[in-house]
Coordinates of C-alpha atoms in Angstrom, one line a residue:
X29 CA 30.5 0.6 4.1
X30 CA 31.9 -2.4 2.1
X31 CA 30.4 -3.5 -0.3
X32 CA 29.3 -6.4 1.5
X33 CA 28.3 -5.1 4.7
X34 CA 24.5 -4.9 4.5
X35 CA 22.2 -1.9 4.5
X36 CA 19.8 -1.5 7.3
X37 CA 16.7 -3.9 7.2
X38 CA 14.5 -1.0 8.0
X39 CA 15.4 1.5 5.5
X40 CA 11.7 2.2 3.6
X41 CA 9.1 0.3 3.1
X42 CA 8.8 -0.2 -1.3
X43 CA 5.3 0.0 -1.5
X44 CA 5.6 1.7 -5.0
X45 CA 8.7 2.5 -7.9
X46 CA 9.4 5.3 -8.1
X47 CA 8.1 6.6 -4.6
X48 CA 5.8 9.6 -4.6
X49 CA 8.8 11.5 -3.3
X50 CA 10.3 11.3 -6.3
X51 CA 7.5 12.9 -8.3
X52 CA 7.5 17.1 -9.4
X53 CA 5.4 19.3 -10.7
X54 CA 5.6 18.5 -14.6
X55 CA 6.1 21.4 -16.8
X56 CA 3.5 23.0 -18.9
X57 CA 1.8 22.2 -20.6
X58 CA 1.4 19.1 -18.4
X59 CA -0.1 16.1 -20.6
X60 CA -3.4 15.4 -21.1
X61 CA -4.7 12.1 -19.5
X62 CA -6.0 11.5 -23.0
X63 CA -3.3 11.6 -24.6
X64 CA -1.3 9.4 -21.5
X65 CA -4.1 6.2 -21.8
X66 CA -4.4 6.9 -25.9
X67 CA -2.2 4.0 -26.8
X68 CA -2.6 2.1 -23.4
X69 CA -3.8 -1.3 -22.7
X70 CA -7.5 -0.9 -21.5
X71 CA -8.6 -4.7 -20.7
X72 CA -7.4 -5.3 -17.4
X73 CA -7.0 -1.9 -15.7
X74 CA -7.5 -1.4 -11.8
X75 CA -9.3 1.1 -10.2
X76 CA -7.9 2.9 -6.7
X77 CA -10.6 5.2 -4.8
X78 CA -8.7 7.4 -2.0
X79 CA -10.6 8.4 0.7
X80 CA -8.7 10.7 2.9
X81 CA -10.6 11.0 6.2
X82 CA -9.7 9.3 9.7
X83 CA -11.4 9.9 13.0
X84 CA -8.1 10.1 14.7
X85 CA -4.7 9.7 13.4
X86 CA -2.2 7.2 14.3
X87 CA 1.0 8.1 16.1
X88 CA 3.3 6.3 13.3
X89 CA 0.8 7.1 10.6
X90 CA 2.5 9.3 7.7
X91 CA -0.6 8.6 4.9
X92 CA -2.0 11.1 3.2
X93 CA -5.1 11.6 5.7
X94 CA -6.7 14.5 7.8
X95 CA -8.8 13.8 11.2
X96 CA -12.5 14.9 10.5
X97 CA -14.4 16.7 8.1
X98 CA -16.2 19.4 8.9
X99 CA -18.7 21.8 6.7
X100 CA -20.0 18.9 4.5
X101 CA -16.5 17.9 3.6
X102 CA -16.8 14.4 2.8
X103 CA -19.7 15.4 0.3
X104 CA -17.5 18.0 -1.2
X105 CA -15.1 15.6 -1.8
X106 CA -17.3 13.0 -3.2
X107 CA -18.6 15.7 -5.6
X108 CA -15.2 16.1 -7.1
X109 CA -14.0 12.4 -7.2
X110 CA -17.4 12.0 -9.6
X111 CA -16.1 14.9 -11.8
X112 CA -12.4 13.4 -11.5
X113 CA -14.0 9.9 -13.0
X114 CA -16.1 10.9 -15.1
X115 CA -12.9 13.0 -16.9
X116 CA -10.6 9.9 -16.6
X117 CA -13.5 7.5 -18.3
X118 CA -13.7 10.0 -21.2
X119 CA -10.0 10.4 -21.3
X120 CA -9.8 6.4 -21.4
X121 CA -11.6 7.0 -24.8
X122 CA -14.0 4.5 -26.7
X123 CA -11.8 3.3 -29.6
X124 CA -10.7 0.2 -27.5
X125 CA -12.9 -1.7 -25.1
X126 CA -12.3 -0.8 -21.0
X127 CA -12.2 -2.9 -18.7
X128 CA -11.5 -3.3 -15.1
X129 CA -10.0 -6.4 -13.3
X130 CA -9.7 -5.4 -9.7
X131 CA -10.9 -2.2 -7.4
X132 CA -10.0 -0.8 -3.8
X133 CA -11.1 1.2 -1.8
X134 CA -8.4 2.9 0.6
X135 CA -7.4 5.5 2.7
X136 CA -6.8 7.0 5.2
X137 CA -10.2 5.4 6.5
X138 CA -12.6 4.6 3.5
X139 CA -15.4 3.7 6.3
X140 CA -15.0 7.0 7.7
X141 CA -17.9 7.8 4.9
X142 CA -21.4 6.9 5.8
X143 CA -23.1 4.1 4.2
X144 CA -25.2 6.6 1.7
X145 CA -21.3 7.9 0.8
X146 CA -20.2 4.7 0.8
X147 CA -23.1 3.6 -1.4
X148 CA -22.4 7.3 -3.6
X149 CA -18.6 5.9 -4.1
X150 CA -19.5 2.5 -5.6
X151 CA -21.8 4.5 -7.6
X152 CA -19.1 6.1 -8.8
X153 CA -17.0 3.3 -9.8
X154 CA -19.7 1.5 -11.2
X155 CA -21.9 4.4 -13.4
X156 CA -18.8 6.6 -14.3
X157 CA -15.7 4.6 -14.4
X158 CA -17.5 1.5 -16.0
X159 CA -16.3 -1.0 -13.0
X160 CA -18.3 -4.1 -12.2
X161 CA -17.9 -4.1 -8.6
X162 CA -19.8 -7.7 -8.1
X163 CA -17.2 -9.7 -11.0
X164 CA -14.0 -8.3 -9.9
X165 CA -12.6 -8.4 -6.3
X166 CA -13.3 -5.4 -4.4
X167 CA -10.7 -4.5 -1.5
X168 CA -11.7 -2.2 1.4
X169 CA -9.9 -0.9 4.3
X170 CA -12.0 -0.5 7.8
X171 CA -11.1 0.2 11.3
X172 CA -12.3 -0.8 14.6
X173 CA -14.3 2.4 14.5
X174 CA -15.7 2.5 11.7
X175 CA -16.6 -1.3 10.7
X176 CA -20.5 -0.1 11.6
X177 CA -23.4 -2.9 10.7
X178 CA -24.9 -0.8 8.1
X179 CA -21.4 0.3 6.3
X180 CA -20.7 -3.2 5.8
X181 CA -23.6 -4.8 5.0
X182 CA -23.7 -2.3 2.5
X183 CA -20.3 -3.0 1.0
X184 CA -20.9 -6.9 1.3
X185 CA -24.2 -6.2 -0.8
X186 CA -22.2 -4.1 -3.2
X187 CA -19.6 -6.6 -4.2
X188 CA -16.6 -6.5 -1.5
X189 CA -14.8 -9.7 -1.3
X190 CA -12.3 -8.1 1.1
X191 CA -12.3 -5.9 4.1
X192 CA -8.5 -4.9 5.7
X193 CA -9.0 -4.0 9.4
X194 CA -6.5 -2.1 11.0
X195 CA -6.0 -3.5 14.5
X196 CA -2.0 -3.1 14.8
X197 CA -2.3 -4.9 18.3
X198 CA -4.6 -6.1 20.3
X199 CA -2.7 -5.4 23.6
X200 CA -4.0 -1.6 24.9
X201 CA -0.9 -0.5 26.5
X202 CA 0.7 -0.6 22.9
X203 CA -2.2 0.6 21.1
X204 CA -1.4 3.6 23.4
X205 CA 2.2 3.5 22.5
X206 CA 1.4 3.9 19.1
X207 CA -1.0 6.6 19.4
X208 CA -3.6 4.0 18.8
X209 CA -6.3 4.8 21.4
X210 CA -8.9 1.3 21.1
X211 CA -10.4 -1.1 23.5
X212 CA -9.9 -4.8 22.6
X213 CA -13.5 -5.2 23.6
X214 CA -14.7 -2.7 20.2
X215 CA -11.6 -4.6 18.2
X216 CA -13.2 -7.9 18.9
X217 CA -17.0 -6.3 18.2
X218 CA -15.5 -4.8 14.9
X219 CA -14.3 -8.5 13.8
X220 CA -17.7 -9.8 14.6
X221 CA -19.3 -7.7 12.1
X222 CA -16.8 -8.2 9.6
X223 CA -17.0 -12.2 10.1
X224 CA -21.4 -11.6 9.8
X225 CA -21.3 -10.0 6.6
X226 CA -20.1 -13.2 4.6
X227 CA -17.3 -11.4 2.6
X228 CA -15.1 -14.0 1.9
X229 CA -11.4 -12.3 3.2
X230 CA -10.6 -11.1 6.1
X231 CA -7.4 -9.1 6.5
X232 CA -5.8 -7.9 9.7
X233 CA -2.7 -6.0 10.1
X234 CA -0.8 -5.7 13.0
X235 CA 2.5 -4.0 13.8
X236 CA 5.4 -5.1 15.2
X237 CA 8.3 -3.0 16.9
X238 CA 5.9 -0.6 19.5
X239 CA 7.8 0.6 22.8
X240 CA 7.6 -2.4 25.1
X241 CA 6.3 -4.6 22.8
X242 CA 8.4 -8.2 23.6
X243 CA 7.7 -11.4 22.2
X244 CA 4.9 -12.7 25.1
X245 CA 2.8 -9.6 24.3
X246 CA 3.5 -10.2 20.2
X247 CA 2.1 -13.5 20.5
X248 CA -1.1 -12.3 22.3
X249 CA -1.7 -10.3 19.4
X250 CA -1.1 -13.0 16.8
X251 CA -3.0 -15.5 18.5
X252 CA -5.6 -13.2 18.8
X253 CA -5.8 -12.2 15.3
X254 CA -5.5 -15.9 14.6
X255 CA -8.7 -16.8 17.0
X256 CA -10.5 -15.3 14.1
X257 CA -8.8 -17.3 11.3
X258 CA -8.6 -14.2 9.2
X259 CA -7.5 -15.3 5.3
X260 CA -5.1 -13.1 5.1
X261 CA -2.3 -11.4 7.6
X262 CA -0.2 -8.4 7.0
X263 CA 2.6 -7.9 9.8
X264 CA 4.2 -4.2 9.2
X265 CA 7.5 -3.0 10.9
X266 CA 6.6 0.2 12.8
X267 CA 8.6 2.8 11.2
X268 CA 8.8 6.5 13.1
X269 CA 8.5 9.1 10.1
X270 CA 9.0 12.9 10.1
X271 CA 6.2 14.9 10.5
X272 CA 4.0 12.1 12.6
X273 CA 2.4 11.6 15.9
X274 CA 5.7 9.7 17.2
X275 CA 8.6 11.9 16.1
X276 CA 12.3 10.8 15.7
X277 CA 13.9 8.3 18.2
X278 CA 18.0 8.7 18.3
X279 CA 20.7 6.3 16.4
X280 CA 21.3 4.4 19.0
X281 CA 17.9 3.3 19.8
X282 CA 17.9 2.9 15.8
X283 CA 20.2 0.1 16.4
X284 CA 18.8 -1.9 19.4
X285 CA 15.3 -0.9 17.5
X286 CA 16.5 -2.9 14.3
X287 CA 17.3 -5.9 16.2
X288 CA 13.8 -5.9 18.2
X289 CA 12.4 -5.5 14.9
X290 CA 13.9 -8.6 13.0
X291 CA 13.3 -10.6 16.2
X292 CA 9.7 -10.1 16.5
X293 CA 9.7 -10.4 12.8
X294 CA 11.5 -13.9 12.9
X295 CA 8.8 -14.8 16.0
X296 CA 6.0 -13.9 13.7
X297 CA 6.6 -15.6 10.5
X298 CA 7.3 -18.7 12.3
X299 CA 3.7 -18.4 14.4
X300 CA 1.9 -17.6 11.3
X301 CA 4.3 -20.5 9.3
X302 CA 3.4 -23.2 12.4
X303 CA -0.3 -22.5 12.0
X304 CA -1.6 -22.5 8.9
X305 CA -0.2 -20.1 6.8
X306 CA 1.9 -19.5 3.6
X307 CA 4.4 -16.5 3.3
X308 CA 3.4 -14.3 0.4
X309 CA 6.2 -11.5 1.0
X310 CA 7.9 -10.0 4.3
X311 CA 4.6 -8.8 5.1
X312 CA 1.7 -10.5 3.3
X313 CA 0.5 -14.2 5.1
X314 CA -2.3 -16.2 3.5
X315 CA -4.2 -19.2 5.1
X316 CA -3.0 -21.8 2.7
X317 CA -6.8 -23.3 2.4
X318 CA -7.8 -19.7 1.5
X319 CA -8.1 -18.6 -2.4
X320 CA -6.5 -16.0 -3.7
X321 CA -9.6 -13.6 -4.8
X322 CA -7.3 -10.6 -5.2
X323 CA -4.0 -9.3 -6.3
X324 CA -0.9 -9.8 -4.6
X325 CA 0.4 -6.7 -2.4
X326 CA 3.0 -5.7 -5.2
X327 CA -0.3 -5.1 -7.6
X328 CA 0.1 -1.6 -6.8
X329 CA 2.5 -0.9 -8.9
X330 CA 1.7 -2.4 -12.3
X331 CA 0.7 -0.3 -15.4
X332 CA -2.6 0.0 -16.0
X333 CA -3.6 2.0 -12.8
X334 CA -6.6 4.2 -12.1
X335 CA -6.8 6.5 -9.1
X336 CA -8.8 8.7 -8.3
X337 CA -9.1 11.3 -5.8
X338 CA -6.2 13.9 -3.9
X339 CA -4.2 10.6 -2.3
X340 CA -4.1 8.4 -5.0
X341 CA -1.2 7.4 -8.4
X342 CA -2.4 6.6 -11.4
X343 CA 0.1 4.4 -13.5
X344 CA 0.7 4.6 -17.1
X345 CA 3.8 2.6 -19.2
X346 CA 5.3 5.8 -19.5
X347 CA 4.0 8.1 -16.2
X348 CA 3.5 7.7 -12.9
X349 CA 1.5 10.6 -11.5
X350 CA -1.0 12.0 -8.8
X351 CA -1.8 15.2 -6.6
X352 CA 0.7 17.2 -4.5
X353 CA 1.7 15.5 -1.3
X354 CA 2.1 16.1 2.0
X355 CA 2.4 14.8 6.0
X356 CA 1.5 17.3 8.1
X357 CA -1.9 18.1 8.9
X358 CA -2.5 21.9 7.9
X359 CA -0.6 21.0 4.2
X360 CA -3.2 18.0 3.6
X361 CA -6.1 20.1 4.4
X362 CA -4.9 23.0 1.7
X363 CA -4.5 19.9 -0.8
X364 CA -8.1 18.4 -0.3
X365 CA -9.7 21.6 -0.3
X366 CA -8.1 22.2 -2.8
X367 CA -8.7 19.5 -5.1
X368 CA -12.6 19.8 -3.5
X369 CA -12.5 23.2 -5.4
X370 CA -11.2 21.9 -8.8
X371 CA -13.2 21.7 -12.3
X372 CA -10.6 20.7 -14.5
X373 CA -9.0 17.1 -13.9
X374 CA -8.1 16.4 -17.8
X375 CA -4.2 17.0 -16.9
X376 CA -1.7 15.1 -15.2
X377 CA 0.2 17.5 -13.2
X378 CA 2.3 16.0 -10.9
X379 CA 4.3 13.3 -11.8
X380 CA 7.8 11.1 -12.7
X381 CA 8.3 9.9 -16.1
X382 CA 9.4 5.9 -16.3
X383 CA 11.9 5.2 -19.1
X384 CA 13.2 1.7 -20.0
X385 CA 15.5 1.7 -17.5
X386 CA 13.2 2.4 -14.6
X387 CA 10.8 -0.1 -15.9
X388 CA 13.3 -2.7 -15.5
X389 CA 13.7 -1.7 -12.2
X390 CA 10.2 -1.6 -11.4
X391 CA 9.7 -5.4 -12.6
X392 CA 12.4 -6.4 -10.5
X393 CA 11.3 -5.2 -7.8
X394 CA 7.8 -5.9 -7.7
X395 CA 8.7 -8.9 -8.7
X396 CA 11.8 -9.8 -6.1
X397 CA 10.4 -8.7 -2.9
X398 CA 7.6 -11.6 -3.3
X399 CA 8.2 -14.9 -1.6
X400 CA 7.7 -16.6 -4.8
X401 CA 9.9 -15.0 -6.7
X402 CA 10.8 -13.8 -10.3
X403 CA 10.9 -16.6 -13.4
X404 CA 14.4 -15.1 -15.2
X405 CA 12.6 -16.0 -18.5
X406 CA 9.9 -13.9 -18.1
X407 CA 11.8 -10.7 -17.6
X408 CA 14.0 -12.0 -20.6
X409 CA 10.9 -12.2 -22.6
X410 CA 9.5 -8.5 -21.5
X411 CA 13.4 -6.4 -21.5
X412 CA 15.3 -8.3 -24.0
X413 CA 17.8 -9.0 -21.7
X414 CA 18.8 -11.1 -18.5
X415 CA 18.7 -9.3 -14.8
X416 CA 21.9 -10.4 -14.1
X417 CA 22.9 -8.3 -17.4
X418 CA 20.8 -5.4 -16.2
X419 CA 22.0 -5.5 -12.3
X420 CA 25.1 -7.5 -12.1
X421 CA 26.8 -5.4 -8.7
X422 CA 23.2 -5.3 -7.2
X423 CA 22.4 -9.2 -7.6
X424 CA 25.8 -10.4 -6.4
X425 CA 25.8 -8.0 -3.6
X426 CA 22.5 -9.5 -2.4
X427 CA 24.3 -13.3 -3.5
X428 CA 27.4 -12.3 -1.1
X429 CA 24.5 -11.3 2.0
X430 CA 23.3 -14.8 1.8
X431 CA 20.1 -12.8 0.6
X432 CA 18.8 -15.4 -2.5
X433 CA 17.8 -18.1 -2.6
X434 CA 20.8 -20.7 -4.0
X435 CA 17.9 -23.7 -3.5
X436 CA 15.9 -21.9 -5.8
X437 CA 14.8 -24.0 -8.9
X438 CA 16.7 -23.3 -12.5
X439 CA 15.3 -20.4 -14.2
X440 CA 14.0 -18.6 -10.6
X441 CA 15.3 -15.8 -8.8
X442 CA 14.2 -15.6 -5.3
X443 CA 14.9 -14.5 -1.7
X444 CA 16.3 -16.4 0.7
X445 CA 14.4 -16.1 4.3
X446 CA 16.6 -13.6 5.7
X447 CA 16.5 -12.1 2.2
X448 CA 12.8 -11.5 2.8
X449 CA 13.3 -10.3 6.5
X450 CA 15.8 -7.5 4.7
X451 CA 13.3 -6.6 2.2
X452 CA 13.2 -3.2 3.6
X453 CA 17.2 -2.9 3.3
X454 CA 17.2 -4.9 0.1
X455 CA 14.5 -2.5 -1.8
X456 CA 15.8 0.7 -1.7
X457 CA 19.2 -0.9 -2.8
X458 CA 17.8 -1.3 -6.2
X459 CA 16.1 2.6 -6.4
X460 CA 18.1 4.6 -9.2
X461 CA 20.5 7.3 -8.6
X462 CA 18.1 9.6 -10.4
X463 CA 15.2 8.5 -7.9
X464 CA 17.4 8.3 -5.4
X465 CA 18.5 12.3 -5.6
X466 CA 15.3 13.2 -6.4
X467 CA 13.9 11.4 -3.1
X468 CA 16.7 13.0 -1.0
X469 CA 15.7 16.3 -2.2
X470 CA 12.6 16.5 -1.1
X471 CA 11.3 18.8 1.3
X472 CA 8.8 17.3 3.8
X473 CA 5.6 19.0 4.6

């Protein structure tokens, strides 16, 4: 490949640097979480609650989820994610004053809990980790299913200024095609609730790219989602992962797969564009008369996270870190039974160390991939250096791809539209060859 021939546009979706791929088991002794936060900053930290439990699981779903819980499960797991936070408050220490800025909920299906779990979980967050849940903004993710009266009147009471449904279309033959069994009738219902309880943002996500999806059935989806006038829109590329309910399709559907892709891409930006809406990144849209109440999707991955329980990173300056992971189904039960059974969460123990040079990379990405882009100055300020310094062959190879922005004002780097639509070409371009290896190494289970 020259070197200005571009990647793929759907090579992986850079929802986090380094990706969890890249992490190992770190050798002993692993480090303390006291010791990690010790010299941390402590005033604006977020916190991430992973609940791991879906009553079915998607066809193109790879997230670190398992269908059901038998034998008091879910309480079991709630018993150890208030031992997990109760460690990680007394490893954040009392020298220096905590405090949280934003908290999620997430999944698999948070709502898959009851409303007494749900109600046991913002306990949690509140009386062990410290977090006001009614003064921050207070992200949930729902489905159809699960988006019950008294599960979110309960989180509306509780502080949520967000709720992310899951719809992914609203057209049931590709619901099915994605291994997506709903009704549009219980879809519709679900949104009602949502819309009752007052929370002030709704997201929706839909996906584009199912088998036999065209452009007619697309826009029946988006003008469905948009009949509700949600606040905010993601629109995610389906991606077919190892290990999942859809399997592998062959190169040369790859190819003619890519260009559906981009096309219904293109069709949905400019829908969401021509009504209404502002383009936060390739996947993020935000009614432009709606405020902000949240972070941005790249918040994920800035220092200063929490997570807590078996699915979740936790973020450090220096360490990214977590639980083992897995895909398949009979792996991710042995992990959350496994982390149901644990006593001890005062260690980080799996993990990938961030050095200078990753960080750089980390800011640039997070910061790149958003449709506003990254002030030069302010990475200046942070590294010391300028980004064209740091990643002269990367930056001119996106330049030569017509893939920033050459209107952009003085002082901004930013994509281009078509340097957006490659965002999932363009990201990986920028991964390390460290990362890189270690991500090609590992072995999926």
């Amino acid at each position: 490949m020259s070197d200005t021939a571009a990647p793929r546009p759907y090579r992986s979706y850079v929802y986090a640097y380094p990706h969890k791929t890249a992490y190992r088991p770190l050798p002993a002794p692993a480090p303390s979480l006291a010791a990690l936060w010790r010299d941390e900053p402590k005033d604006a930290l977020s916190l991430y609650a992973h609940i791991p439990f879906c009553e079915v699981r998607c066809g193109f779903c790879n997230l670190f989820t398992r269908i059901g819980a038998p034998d008091e499960l879910t309480t079991r797991y709630l018993d150890a994610l208030d031992r997990q936070a109760a460690t990680v408050r007394e490893a954040l220490g009392h020298r220096d004053p905590v405090r949280f800025a934003t908290a999620a909920f997430g999944g698999g299906t948070p709502t898959f809990l009851t409303a007494g779990e749900l109600e046991r979980l913002c306990d949690i967050a509140e009386k062990r980790m410290g977090v006001d849940l009614r003064a921050v903004p207070l992200s949930v993710e729902t489905s159809p299913s699960t988006a019950t009266a008294d599960r979110l009147a309960l989180l509306a009471e509780r502080g949520a200024t967000r709720l992310s449904i899951g719809v992914q279309s609203f057209v049931e033959a590709e619901a099915r095609a994605a291994v997506r069994p709903q009704h549009r009738a219980d879809v519709e219902s679900a949104l009602g609730r949502i819309r009752d309880t007052d929370v002030p943002v709704l997201n929706i996500d839909l996906i584009y790219g199912i088998d036999g999806q065209t452009e007619e059935s697309w826009r029946a989806s988006l003008d469905a989602a948009l009949a509700w006038r949600p606040e905010e829109l993601y629109l995610y590329p389906l991606y077919v992962r190892p290990l999942t309910g859809l399997g592998r399709i062959s190169p040369a559907a790859d190819r003619e797969w890519d260009e559906q892709r981009l096309r219904l891409y293109r069709y949905g930006r400019d829908h969401l564009l021509g009504h209404g809406y502002e383009q936060v990144s390739m996947r993020m849209f935000r009614r432009t008369d709606a405020a902000p109440l949240g972070p941005d999707d790249y918040a994920c991955q800035t220092d200063g996270m929490i997570g807590l329980g078996c699915g979740a990173r936790s973020y450090t300056s220096a360490l990214h870190y977590s639980f083992d992971y897995a895909v398949e189904m009979r792996e991710i039960r042995t992990i959350i039974d496994a982390y149901t059974e644990t006593a001890d969460f005062s260690r980080a123990e799996v993990g990938r160390w961030v050095d200078a040079g990753e960080a750089r990379r980390r800011h640039l990405l997070q910061s790149l991939l958003q449709a506003e882009g990254m002030p030069v100055a302010g990475y200046e300020e942070r590294f010391g250096a300028s980004p064209f310094a740091d990643f002269p062959a990367e930056l001119d190879r996106f330049e030569a791809l017509g893939w920033l922005d050459a209107a952009a004002p003085a002082g901004l780097l930013r994509l281009s539209p078509e340097g957006l639509a490659h965002s999932d070409g363009l990201g990986p371009e920028l991964f390390s060859p460290s990362v890189r290896a270690a991500m090609a190494a590992y072995e999926p289970k």
